Coordinates of C-alpha atoms and ligand atoms in Angstrom, one line a residue:
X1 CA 0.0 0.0 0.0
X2 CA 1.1 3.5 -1.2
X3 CA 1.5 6.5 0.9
X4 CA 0.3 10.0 0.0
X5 CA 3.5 11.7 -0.7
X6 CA 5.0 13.2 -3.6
X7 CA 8.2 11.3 -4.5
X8 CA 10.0 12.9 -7.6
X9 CA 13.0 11.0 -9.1
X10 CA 15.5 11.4 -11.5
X11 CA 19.0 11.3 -11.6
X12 CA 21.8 13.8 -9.9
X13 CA 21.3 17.3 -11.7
X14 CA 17.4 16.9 -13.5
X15 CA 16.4 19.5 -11.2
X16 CA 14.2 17.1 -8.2
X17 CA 15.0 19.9 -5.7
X18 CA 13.8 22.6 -7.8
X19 CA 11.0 21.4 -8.5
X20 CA 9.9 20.3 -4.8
X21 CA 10.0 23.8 -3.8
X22 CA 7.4 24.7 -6.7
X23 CA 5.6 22.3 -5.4
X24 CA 5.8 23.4 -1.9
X25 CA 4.9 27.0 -3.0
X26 CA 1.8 25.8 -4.9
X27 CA 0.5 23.2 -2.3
X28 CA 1.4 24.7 1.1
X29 CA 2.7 21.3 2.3
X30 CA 6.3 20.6 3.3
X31 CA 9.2 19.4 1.1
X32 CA 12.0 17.2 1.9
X33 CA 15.2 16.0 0.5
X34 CA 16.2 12.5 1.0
X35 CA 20.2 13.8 0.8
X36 CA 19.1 16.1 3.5
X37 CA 18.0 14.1 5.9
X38 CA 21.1 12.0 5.3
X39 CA 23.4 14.5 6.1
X40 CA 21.3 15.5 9.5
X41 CA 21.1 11.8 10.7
X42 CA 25.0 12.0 10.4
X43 CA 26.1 15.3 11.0
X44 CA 28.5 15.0 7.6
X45 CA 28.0 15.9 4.0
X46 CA 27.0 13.2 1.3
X47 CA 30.8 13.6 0.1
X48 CA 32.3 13.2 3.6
X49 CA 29.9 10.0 4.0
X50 CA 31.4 8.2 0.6
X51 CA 35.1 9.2 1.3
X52 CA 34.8 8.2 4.5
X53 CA 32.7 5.1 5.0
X54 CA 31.5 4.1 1.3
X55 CA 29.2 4.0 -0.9
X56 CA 27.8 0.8 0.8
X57 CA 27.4 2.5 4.2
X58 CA 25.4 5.5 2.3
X59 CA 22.9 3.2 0.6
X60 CA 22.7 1.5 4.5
X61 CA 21.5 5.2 5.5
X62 CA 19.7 5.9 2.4
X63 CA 17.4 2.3 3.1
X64 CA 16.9 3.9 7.1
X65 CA 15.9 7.0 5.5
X66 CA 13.1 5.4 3.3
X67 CA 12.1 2.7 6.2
X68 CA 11.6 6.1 8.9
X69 CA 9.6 8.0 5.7
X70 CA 7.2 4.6 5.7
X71 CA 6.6 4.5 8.9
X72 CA 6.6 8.0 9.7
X73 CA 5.4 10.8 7.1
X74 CA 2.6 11.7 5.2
X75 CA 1.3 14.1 2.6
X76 CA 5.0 15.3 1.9
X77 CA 6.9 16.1 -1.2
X78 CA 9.8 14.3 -0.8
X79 CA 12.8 14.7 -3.4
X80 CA 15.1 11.7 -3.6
X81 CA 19.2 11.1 -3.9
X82 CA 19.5 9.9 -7.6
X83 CA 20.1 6.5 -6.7
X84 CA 17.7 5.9 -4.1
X85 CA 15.3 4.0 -6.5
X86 CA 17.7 1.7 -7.8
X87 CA 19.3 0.8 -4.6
X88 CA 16.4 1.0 -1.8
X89 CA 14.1 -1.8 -0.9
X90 CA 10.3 -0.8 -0.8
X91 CA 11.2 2.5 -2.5
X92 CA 7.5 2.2 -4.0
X93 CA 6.0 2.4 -1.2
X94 CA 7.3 5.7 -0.2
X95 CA 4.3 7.5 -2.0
X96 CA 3.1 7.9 -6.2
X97 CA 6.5 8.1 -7.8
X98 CA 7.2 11.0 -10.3
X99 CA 10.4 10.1 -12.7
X100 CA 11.8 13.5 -14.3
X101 CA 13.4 12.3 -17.1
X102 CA 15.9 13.8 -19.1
X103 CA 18.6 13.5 -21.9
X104 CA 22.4 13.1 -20.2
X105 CA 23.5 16.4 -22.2
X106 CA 20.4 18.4 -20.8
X107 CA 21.1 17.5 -17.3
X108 CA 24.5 18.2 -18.1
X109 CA 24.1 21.8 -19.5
X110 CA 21.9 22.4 -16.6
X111 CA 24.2 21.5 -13.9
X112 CA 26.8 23.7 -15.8
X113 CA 25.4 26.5 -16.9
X114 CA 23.3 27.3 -13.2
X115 CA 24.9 29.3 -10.5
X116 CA 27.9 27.8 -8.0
X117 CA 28.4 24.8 -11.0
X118 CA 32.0 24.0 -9.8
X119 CA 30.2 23.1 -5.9
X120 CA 27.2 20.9 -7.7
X121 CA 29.4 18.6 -9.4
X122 CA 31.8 18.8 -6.3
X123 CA 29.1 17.8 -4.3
X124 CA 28.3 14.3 -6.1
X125 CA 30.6 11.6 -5.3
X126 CA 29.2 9.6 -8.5
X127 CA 29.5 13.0 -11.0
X128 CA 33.1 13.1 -11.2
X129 CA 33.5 12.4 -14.6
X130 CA 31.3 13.3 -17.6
X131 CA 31.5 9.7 -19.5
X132 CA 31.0 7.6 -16.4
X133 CA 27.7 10.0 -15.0
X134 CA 26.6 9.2 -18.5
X135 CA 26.9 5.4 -18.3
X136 CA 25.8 5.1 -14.8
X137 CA 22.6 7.4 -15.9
X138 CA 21.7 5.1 -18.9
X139 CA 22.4 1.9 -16.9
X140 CA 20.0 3.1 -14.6
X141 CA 17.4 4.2 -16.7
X142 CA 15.5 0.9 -17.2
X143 CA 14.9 1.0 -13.5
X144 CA 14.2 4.7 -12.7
X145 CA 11.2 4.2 -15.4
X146 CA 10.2 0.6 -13.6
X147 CA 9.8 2.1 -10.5
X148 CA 8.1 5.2 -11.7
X149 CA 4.3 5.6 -11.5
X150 CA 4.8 8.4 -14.0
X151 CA 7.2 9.3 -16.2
X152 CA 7.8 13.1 -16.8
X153 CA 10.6 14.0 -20.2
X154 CA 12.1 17.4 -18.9
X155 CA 13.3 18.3 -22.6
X156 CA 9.9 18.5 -23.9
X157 CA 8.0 19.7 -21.0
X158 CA 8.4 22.8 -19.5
X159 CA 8.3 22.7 -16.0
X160 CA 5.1 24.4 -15.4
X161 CA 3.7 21.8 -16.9
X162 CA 5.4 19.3 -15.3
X163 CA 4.2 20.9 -11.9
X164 CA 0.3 21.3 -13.1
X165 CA 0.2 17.4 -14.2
X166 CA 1.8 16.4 -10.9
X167 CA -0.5 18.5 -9.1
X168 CA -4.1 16.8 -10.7
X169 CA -2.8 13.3 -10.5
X170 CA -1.7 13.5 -7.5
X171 CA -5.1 14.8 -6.2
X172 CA -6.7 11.9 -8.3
X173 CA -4.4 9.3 -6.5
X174 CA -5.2 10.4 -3.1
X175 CA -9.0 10.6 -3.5
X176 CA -9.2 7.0 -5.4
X177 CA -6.7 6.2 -2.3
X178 CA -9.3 7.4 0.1
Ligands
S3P201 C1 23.5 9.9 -6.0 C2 22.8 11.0 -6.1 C3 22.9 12.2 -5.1 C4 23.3 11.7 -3.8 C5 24.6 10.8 -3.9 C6 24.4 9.6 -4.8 C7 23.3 8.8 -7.0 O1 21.7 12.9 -5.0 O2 22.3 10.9 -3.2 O3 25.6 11.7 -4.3 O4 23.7 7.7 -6.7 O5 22.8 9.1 -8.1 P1 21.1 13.9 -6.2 O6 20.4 13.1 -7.2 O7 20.3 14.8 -5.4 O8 22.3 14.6 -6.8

């Protein structure tokens, strides 16, 4: 059984934080970031986390993070690390899953071309390099669209749009839900 909340996504740099906040905006309900409460329950940055204990230990922390969200909140818009859907159990059952697709160079361009650049690729462990982020992203896909209730394609969407079909089928799920 599904919970209520909003769960967008997508992998590192397609703009799943951004696009919480509009949410938040429109529907005067609380956003939260997966990375975020990551980084609280440890006191250390997502980077500090892999350099220091692993990528192993952070998917540990990542799978705590979606158990506390299933037993604990509701009716929240909750933007996920880019790898949380192919690595966490019961990821489904978070809430209605929102996939914001995109094409590698889009998410590319955007991560490159937006403010403070140099910090968002410092920031991801897995975004060193340009030719691997690619690879991971299209080994990934397959899943990401698997474990999506709806699939959104950023480069032909605008995000407006994204946000107004997000709204009225979430308000569709939760009062078939009811
Ligand atoms: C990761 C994505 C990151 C963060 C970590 C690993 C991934 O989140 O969880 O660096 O495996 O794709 P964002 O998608 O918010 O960048």
């Amino acid at each position: 059984m599904k919970k209520n909340n909003i769960i967008l996504t997508g992998f590192m740099g397609a703009g799943k934080g951004t696009l919480a906040r509009q949410l938040q905006s429109r529907l005067n309900t609380l956003a939260i970031d997966t990375d975020d409460l990551v980084e609280s329950f440890t006191n250390q940055s997502i980077k500090s986390i892999f350099e220091s204990r692993g990528e192993s230990s952070f998917r540990e922390l990542e799978q705590k993070v979606v158990d506390w969200i299933i037993a604990s909140v509701d009716n929240t818009i909750i933007s996920t690390g880019g790898g949380m859907p192919i690595f966490a159990g019961r990821f489904e059952q978070m809430g209605r899953v929102y996939f914001l697709k995109a094409d590698f160079d889009w998410i590319y361009n955007r991560l490159k071309n937006s403010p403070n650049a140099e910090k968002k690729f410092k920031k991801r462990p897995l975004f060193n390099d340009r030719s691997t982020a690619e690879k991971l992203m299209n080994e990934r896909l397959p899943l990401y669209e698997q474990k999506a209730d709806i699939v959104f394609d950023l480069s032909t969407h605008s995000e407006k749009e994204i946000i107004e079909q997000i709204i009225s089928d979430h308000a569709a799920f939760v009062s078939h839900s009811k």
